[in-house]
Coordinates of C-alpha atoms in Angstrom, one line a residue:
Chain I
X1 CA 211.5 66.1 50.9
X2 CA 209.2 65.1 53.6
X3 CA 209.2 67.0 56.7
X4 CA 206.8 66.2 60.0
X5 CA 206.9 68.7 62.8
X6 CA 205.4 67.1 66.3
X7 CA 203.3 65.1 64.8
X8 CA 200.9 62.8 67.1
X9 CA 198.3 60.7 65.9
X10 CA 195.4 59.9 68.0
X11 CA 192.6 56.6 67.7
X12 CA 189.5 56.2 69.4
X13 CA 188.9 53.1 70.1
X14 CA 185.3 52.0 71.4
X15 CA 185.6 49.3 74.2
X16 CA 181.9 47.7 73.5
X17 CA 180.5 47.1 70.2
X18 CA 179.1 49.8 69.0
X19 CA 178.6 50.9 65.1
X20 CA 174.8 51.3 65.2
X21 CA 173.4 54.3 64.9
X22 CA 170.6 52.7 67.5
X23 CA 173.6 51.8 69.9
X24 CA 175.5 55.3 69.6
X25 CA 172.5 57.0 71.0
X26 CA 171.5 55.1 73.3
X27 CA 175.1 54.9 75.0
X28 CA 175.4 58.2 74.5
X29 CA 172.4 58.7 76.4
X30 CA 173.6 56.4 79.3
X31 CA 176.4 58.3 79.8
X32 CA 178.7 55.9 78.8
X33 CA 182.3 56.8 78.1
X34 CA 183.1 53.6 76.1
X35 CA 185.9 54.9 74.0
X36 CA 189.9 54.5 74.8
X37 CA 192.4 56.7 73.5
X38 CA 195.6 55.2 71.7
X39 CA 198.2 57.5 70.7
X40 CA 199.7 55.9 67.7
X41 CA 202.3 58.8 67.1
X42 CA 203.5 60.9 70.0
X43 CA 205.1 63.8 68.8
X44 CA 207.3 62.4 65.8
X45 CA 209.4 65.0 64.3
X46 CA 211.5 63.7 61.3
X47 CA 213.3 65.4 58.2
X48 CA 213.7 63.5 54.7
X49 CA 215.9 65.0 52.5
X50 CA 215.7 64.8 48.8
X51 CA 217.0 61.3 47.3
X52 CA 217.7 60.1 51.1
X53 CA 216.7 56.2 51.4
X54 CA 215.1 56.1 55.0
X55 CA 214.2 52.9 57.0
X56 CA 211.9 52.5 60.0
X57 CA 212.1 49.8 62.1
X58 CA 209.8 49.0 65.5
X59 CA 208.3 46.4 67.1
X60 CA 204.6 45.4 65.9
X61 CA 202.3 48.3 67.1
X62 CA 204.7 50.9 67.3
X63 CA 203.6 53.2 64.9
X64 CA 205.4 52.4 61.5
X65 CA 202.1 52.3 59.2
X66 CA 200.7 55.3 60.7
X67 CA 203.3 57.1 60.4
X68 CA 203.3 56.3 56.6
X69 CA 199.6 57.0 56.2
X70 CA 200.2 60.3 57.7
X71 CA 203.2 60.8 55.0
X72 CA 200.6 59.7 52.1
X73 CA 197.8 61.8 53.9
X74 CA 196.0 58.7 53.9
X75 CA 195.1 59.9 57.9
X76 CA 195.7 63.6 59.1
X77 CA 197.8 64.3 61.9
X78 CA 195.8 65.4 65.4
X79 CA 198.4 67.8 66.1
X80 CA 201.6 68.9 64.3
X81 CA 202.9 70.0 61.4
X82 CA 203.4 67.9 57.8
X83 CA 204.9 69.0 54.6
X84 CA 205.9 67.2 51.9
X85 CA 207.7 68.5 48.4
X86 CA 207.1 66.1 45.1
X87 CA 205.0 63.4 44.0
X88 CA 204.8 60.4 45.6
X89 CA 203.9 57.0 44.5
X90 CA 203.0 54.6 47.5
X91 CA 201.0 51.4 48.4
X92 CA 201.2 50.2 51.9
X93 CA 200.2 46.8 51.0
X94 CA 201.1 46.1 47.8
X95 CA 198.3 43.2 47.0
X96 CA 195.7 45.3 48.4
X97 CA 195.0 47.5 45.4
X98 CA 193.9 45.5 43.1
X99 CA 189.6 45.3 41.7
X100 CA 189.8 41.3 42.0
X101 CA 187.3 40.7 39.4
X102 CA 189.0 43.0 36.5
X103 CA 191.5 41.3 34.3
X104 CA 195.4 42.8 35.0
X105 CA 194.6 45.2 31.8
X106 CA 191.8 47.2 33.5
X107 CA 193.3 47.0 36.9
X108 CA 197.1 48.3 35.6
X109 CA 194.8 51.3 34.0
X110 CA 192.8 52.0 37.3
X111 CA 195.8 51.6 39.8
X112 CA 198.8 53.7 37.1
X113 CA 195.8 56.3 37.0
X114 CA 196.0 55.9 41.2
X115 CA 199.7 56.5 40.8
X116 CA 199.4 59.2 38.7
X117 CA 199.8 58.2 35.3
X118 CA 197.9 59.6 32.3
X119 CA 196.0 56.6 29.7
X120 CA 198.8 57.7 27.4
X121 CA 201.8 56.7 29.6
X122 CA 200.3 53.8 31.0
X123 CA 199.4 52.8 27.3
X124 CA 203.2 53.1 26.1
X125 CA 204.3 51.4 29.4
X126 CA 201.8 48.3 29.4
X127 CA 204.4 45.7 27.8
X128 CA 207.4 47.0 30.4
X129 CA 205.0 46.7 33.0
X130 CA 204.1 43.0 32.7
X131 CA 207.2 42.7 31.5
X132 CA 209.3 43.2 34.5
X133 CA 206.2 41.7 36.7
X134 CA 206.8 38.3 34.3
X135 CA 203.0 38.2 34.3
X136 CA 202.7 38.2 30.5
X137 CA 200.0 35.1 30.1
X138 CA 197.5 36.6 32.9
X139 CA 197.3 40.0 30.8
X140 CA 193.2 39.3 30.2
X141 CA 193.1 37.6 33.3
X142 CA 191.4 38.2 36.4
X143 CA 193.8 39.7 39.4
X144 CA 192.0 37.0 41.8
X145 CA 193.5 34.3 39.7
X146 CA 197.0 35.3 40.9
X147 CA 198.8 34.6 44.0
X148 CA 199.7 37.3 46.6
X149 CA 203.1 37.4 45.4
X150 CA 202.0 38.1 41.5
X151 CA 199.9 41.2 42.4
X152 CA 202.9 42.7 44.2
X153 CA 205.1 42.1 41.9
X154 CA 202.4 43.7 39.6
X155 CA 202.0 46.3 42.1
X156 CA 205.3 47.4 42.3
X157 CA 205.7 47.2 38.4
X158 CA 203.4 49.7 38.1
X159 CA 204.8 51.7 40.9
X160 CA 208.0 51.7 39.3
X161 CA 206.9 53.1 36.4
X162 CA 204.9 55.6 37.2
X163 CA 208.3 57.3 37.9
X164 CA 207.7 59.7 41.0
X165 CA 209.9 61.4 43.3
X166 CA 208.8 59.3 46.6
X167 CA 208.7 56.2 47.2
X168 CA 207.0 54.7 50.3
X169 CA 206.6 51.3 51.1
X170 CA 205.6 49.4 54.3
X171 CA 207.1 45.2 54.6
X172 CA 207.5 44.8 50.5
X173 CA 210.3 42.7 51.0
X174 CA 207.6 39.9 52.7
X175 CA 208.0 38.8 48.8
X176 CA 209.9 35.3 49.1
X177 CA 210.7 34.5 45.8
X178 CA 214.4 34.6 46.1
X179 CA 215.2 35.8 42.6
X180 CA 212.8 38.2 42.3
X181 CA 213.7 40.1 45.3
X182 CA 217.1 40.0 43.7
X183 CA 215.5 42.1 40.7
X184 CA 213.6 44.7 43.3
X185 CA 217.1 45.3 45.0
X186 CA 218.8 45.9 41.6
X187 CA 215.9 48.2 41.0
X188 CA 216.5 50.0 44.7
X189 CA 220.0 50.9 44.2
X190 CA 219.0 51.9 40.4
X191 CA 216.7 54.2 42.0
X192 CA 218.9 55.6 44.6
X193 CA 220.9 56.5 42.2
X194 CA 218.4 58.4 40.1
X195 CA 217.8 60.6 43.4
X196 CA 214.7 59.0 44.5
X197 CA 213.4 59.6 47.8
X198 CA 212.3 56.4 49.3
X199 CA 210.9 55.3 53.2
X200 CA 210.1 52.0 53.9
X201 CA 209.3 49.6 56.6
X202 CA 210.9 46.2 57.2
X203 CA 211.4 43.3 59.3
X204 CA 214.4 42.3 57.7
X205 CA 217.2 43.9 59.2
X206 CA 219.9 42.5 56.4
X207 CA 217.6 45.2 53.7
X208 CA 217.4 47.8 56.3
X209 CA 221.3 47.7 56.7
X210 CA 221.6 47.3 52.7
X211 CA 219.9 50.2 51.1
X212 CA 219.2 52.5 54.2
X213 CA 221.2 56.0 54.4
X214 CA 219.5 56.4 57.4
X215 CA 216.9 54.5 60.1
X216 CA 214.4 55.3 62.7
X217 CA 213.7 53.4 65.3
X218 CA 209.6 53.6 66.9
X219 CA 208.6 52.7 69.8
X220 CA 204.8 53.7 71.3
X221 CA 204.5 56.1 68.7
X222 CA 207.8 57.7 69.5
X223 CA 211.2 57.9 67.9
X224 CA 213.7 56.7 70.5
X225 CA 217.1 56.6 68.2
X226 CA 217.6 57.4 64.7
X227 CA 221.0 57.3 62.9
X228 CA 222.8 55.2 60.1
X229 CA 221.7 51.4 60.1
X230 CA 224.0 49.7 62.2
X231 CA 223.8 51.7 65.0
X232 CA 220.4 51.7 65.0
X233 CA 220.0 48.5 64.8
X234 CA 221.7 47.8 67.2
X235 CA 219.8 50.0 69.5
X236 CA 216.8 47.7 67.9
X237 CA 218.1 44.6 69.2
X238 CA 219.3 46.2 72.7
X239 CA 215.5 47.1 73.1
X240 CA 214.1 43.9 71.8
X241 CA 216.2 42.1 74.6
X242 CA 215.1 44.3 77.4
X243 CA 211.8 44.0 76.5
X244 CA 212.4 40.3 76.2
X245 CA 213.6 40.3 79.9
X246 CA 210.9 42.5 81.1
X247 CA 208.2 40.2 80.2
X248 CA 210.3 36.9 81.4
X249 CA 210.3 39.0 84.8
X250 CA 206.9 39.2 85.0
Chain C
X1 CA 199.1 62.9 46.8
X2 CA 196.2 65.2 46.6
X3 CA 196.0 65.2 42.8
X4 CA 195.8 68.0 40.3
X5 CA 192.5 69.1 38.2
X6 CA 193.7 67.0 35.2
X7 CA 194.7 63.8 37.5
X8 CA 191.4 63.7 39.4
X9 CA 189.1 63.7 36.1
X10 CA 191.3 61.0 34.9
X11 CA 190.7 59.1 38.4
X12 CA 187.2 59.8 37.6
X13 CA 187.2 58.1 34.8
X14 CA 189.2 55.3 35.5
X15 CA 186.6 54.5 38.3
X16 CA 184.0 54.6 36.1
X17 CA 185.2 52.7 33.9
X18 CA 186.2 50.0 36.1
X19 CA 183.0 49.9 37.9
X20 CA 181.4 50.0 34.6
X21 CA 183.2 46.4 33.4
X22 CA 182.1 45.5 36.9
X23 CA 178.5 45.8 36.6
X24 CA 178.0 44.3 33.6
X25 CA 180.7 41.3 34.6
X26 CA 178.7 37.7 34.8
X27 CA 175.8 39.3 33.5
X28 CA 174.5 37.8 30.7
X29 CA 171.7 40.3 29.2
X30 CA 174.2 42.8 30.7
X31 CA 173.6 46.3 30.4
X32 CA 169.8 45.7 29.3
X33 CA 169.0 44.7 33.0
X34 CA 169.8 48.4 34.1
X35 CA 167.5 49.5 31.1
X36 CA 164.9 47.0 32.1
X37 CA 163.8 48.1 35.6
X38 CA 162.1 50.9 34.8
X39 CA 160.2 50.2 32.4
X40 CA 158.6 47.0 34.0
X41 CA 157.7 49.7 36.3
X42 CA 155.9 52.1 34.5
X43 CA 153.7 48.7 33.1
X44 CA 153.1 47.9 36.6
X45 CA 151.7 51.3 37.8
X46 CA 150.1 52.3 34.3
X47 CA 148.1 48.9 34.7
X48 CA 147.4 49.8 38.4
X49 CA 146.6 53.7 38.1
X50 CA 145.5 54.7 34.9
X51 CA 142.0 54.6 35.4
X52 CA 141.7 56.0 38.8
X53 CA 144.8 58.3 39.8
X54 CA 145.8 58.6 36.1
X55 CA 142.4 59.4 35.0
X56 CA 142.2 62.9 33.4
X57 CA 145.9 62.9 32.8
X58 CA 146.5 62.7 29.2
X59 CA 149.4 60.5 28.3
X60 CA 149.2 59.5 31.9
X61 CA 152.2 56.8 30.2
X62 CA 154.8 59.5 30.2
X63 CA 153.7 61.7 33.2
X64 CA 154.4 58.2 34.7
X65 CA 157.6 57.1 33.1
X66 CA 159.0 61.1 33.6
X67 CA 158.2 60.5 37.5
X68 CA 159.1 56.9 37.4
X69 CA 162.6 57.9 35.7
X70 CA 163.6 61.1 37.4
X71 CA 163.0 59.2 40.9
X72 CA 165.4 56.0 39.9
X73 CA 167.8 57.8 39.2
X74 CA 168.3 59.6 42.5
X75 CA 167.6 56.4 44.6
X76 CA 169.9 54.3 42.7
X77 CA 172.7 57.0 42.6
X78 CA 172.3 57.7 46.2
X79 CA 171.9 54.0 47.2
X80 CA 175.1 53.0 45.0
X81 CA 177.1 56.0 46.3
X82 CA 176.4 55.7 49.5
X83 CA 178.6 52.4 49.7
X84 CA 181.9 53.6 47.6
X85 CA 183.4 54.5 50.2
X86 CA 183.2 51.5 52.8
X87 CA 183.4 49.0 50.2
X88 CA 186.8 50.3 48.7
X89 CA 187.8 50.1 52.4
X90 CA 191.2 48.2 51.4
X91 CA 192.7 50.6 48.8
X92 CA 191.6 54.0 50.9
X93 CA 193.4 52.6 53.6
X94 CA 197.0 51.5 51.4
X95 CA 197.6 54.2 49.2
X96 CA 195.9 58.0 48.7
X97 CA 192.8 58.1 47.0
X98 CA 190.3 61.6 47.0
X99 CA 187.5 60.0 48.7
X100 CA 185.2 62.6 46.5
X101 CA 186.1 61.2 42.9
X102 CA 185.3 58.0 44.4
X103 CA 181.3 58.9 44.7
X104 CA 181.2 61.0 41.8
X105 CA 182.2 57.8 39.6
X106 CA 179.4 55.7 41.2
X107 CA 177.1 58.5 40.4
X108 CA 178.5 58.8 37.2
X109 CA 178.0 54.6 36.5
X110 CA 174.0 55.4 37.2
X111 CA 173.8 58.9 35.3
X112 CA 174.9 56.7 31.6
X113 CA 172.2 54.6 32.5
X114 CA 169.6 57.7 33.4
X115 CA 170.6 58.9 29.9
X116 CA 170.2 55.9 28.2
X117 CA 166.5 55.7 29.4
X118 CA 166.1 59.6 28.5
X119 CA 166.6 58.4 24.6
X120 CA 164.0 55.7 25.1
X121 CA 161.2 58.8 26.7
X122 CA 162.0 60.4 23.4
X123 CA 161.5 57.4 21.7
X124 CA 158.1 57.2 23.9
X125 CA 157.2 61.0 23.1
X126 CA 157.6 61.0 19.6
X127 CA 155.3 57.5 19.3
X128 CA 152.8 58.6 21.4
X129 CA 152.1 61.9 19.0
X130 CA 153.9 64.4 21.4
X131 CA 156.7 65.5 20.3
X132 CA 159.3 67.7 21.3
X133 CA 158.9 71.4 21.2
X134 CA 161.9 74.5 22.0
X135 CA 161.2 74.3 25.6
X136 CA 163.3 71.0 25.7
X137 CA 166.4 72.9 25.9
X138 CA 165.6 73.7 29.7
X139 CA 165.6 70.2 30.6
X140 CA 169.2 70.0 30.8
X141 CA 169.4 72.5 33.5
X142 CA 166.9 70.6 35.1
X143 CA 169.5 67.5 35.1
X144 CA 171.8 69.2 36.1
X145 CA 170.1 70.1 39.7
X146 CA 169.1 67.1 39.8
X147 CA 173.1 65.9 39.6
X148 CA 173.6 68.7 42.1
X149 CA 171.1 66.9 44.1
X150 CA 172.2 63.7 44.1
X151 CA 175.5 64.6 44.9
X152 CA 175.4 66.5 47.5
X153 CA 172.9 64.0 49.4
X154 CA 175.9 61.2 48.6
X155 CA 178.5 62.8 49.8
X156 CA 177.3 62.9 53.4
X157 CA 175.7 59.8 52.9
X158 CA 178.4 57.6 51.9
X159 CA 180.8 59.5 54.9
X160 CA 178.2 58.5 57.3
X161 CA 178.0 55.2 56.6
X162 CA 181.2 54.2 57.2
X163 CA 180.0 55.7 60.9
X164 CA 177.1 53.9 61.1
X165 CA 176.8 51.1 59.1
X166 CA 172.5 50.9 59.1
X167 CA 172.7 54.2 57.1
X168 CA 172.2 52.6 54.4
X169 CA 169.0 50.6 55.6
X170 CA 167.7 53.6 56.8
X171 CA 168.1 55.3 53.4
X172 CA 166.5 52.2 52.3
X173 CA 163.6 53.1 53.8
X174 CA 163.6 56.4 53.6
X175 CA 163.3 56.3 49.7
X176 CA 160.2 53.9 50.0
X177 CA 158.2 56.1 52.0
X178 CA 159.8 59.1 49.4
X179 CA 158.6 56.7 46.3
X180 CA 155.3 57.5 47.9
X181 CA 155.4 61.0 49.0
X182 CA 156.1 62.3 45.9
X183 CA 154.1 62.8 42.7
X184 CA 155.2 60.1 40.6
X185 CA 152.0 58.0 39.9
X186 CA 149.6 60.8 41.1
X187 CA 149.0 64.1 40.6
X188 CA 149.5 66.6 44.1
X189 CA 145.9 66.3 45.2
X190 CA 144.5 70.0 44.3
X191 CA 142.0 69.9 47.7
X192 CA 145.0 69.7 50.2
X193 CA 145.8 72.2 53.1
X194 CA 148.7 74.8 52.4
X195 CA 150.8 72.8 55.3
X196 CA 150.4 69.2 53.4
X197 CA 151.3 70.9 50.1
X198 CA 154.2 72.2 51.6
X199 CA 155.4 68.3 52.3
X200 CA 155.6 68.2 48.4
X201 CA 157.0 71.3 47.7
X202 CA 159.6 70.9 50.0
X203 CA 160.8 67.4 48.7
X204 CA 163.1 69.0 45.8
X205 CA 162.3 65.9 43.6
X206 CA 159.0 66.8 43.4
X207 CA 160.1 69.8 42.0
X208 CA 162.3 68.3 39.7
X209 CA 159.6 66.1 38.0
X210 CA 157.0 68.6 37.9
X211 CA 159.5 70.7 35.6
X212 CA 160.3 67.8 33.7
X213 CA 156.5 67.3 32.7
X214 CA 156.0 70.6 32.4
X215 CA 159.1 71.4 29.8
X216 CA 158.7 68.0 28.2
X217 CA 155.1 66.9 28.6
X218 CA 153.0 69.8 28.4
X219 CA 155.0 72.0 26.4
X220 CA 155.1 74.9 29.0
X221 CA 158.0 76.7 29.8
X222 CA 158.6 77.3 33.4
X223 CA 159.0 80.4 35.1
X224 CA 162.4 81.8 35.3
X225 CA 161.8 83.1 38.8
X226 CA 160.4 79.5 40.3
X227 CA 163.5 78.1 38.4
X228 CA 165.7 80.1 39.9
X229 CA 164.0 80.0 43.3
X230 CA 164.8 76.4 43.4
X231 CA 168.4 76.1 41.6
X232 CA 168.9 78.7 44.8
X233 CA 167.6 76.2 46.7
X234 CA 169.2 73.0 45.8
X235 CA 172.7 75.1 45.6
X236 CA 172.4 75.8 49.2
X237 CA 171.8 72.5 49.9
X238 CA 174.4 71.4 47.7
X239 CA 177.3 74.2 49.7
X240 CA 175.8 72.8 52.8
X241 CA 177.0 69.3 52.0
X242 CA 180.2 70.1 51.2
X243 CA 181.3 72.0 54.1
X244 CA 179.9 68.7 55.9
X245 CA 181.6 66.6 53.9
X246 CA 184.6 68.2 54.4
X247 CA 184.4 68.2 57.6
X248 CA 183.6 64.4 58.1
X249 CA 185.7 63.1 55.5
X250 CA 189.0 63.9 57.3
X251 CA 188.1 61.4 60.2
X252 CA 186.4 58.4 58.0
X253 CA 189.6 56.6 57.4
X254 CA 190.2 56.0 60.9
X255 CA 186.9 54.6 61.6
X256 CA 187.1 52.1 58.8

């Protein structure tokens, strides 16, 4: 169950290059406000319910992976409220995770440990793992030896069996191999049915409408419409066209 | 996920191992380079000082090596942790990871090492004739300010240098001039004002090596009030960091 109450997330961003301690002074000294404030999140309040599959779908910049990091507590909310019941197993990015210079042995070790698995468990699951991620030859290899693709499908292997309650993933379906993105959707509905909770992020509209039980829609940091797939969707499309117009206006 | 007591020691763990394999990756005398350093060290300064600083030290080669050991140890800890955070940059930011086990594994890669080089200053003591007497069972207290030390300074190090990356020169430099402000090659020089002697009282590594050389060298055992004095000391120190730490870790991602 995840549960965020008026949640806004606020950036600084500095408008001159700054990052020296030197520099900070010194414009410190000057007087000078250079910093802009972005509201990523503006007051998001959302309810997850055990073993729902949620989708959110919004334009570039509107707040998707934030909102995500807030739900792993990768960031902490400025203001509001989050709470979230049972484990949960997420990578944004799923190549991301990976020590490129340990062999796929050390790394499943180090990233199931991330994930919350004991040596033992990871141990027992090491042949599944590169099993389902059809990565058996590479086992002693180095991770930077693979492609992107490999170390998400390694990624997710791992993620799977770690077995936790959530799930959160942002764009995993980017993966083009065809027939393996036939096994992750076998695996999704598999899953659902075991009563996991899952949130994810996608471009894709055809996996939104698939798997979701439910969709959000951002925009600036806020939910504008959430309901069951189509609809929202819908609504997506409606705002993508306005948009569309407002910018051939100009 | 913040993880549970049994999860974060295996996290631990698992970073130390991997950074472990890391280090010693490539390498082709390995582990042997981490060992090598300081002893190419104590050749260097015992050649250089021990006829004029050194002079009327006797076995001026451990008083070194104790100095020379103790003082490693916290720069390369503090200079290794200070970058765990910044340059794990890509996992903190996709998936939950306490930023805290993070530095204690760097500390951790450097503290096997310290260890390792503790067996070879036994090695040294017994050669040279001196031996180890009861009062060696204080020195693991003494290690374990020292760890207390070490990681409360690289906690808010390693925050604030993902704020400002020249942190880490400055540390840099810091521990240069400290290599020299503190008695590892000479003794505190007895004729000194109160206020200059303060300087090396004050500098809690000093401390830590002159307990060293007393409990190990000299054979003395060190008063239980000065001990606790400083453990007081270092402990406040030590709570200090942590509540900055605390504070400063919650905003780090975002600057990252």
């Amino acid at each position: 169950m995840i549960s965020l109450i008026n949640v806004s997330k606020k950036f600084i961003i500095p408008e001159n290059k700054r990052g020296t301690l030197l520099k900070s002074i010194i414009s410190n000294i000057v007087g000078q406000s250079a910093h802009k404030t972005i509201w990523a999140l503006d007051k998001v309040t959302l309810d997850i319910k055990r073993g729902e599959t949620v989708g959110l779908i919004g334009q570039n910049g509107s707040g998707k992976s934030t909102l995500l990091r807030i739900v792993q507590k990768i960031y902490e909310p400025t203001s509001g409220s989050l709470k979230v019941q049972g484990d949960v197993a997420s990578v944004l990015h799923l190549d991301t995770v990976f020590f490129p210079d340990l062999s796929l042995r050390d790394n499943i070790f180090l990233f199931g440990t991330i994930m919350g698995m004991d040596r033992k468990g990871i141990s027992k699951n090491l042949s599944r793992i590169m099993d389902f991620a059809e990565l058996n030859e590479f086992f002693y290899a180095a991770v930077r030896t693979l492609s992107s693709g490999m170390k998400q499908r390694l990624a997710f292997s791992v993620i799977l069996h770690a077995c936790k309650d959530i799930l959160l993933f942002d764009e995993i379906f980017a993966e083009r191999d065809q027939r393996f993105k036939q096994k992750c959707f076998g695996i999704i509905e598999g899953l659902k049915k075991e009563g996991k909770t899952i949130l994810f992020t996608s471009h894709d509209l055809n996996i939104i409408k698939r798997f979701c039980d439910r969709v959000f829609l951002l925009q600036n940091g806020r939910i504008v419409a959430s309901g069951d797939a189509d609809e929202i969707i819908q609504r997506y499309a409606d705002l993508l066209l306005r948009t569309d117009s407002d910018k051939s206006e100009v | 996920m913040k993880p549970s007591g049994r999860k974060y020691i295996n996290l631990v763990r698992e970073f130390f191992i991997a950074e472990m394999k890391l280090e010693e990756q490539g390498t082709i005398l390995g582990f042997i380079w981490i060992l090598l350093y300081p002893f190419l060290m104590l050749l260097i300064l015992y050649m250089l000082f021990s006829k004029r600083l050194g002079k009327g030290i006797e076995h001026y080669e451990i008083y070194l090596l104790i100095g020379i050991l103790h003082w490693e140890f916290f720069s390369k800890a503090t200079s290794k942790s200070l970058k765990s955070l910044i340059s794990k940059r890509q996992i903190l930011l996709n998936t939950y990871l306490p930023k805290a086990a993070l530095i204690l594994s760097s500390i951790l890669v450097v503290f096997i090492s310290f260890l390792f080089e503790l067996i070879i200053l036994g090695g040294f003591l017994i050669v040279s004739g001196v031996g180890f007497s009861e009062k060696v069972l204080f020195f693991p207290f003494i290690v374990l300010i020292e760890l207390l030390l070490i990681i409360a300074v690289s906690l808010v190090l390693s925050c604030l240098n993902v704020y400002f990356r020249d942190i880490a020169h400055f540390w840099n430099v810091l521990l240069r001039i400290g290599f020299f402000l503190t008695p590892i090659f000479y003794p505190i020089p007895k004729l000194i004002s109160e206020g200059k002697k303060g300087i090396y009282l004050l500098n809690p590594m000093t401390q830590i090596i002159i307990f060293t050389r007393d409990i190990l060298l000299f054979k003395r055992e060190p008063s239980f009030m000065h001990m606790f004095l400083f453990f007081s000391f270092v402990l406040v120190i030590f709570t200090t960091s942590c509540l900055i730490f605390k504070k400063l870790k919650t905003n780090v991602l975002e600057k990252m």
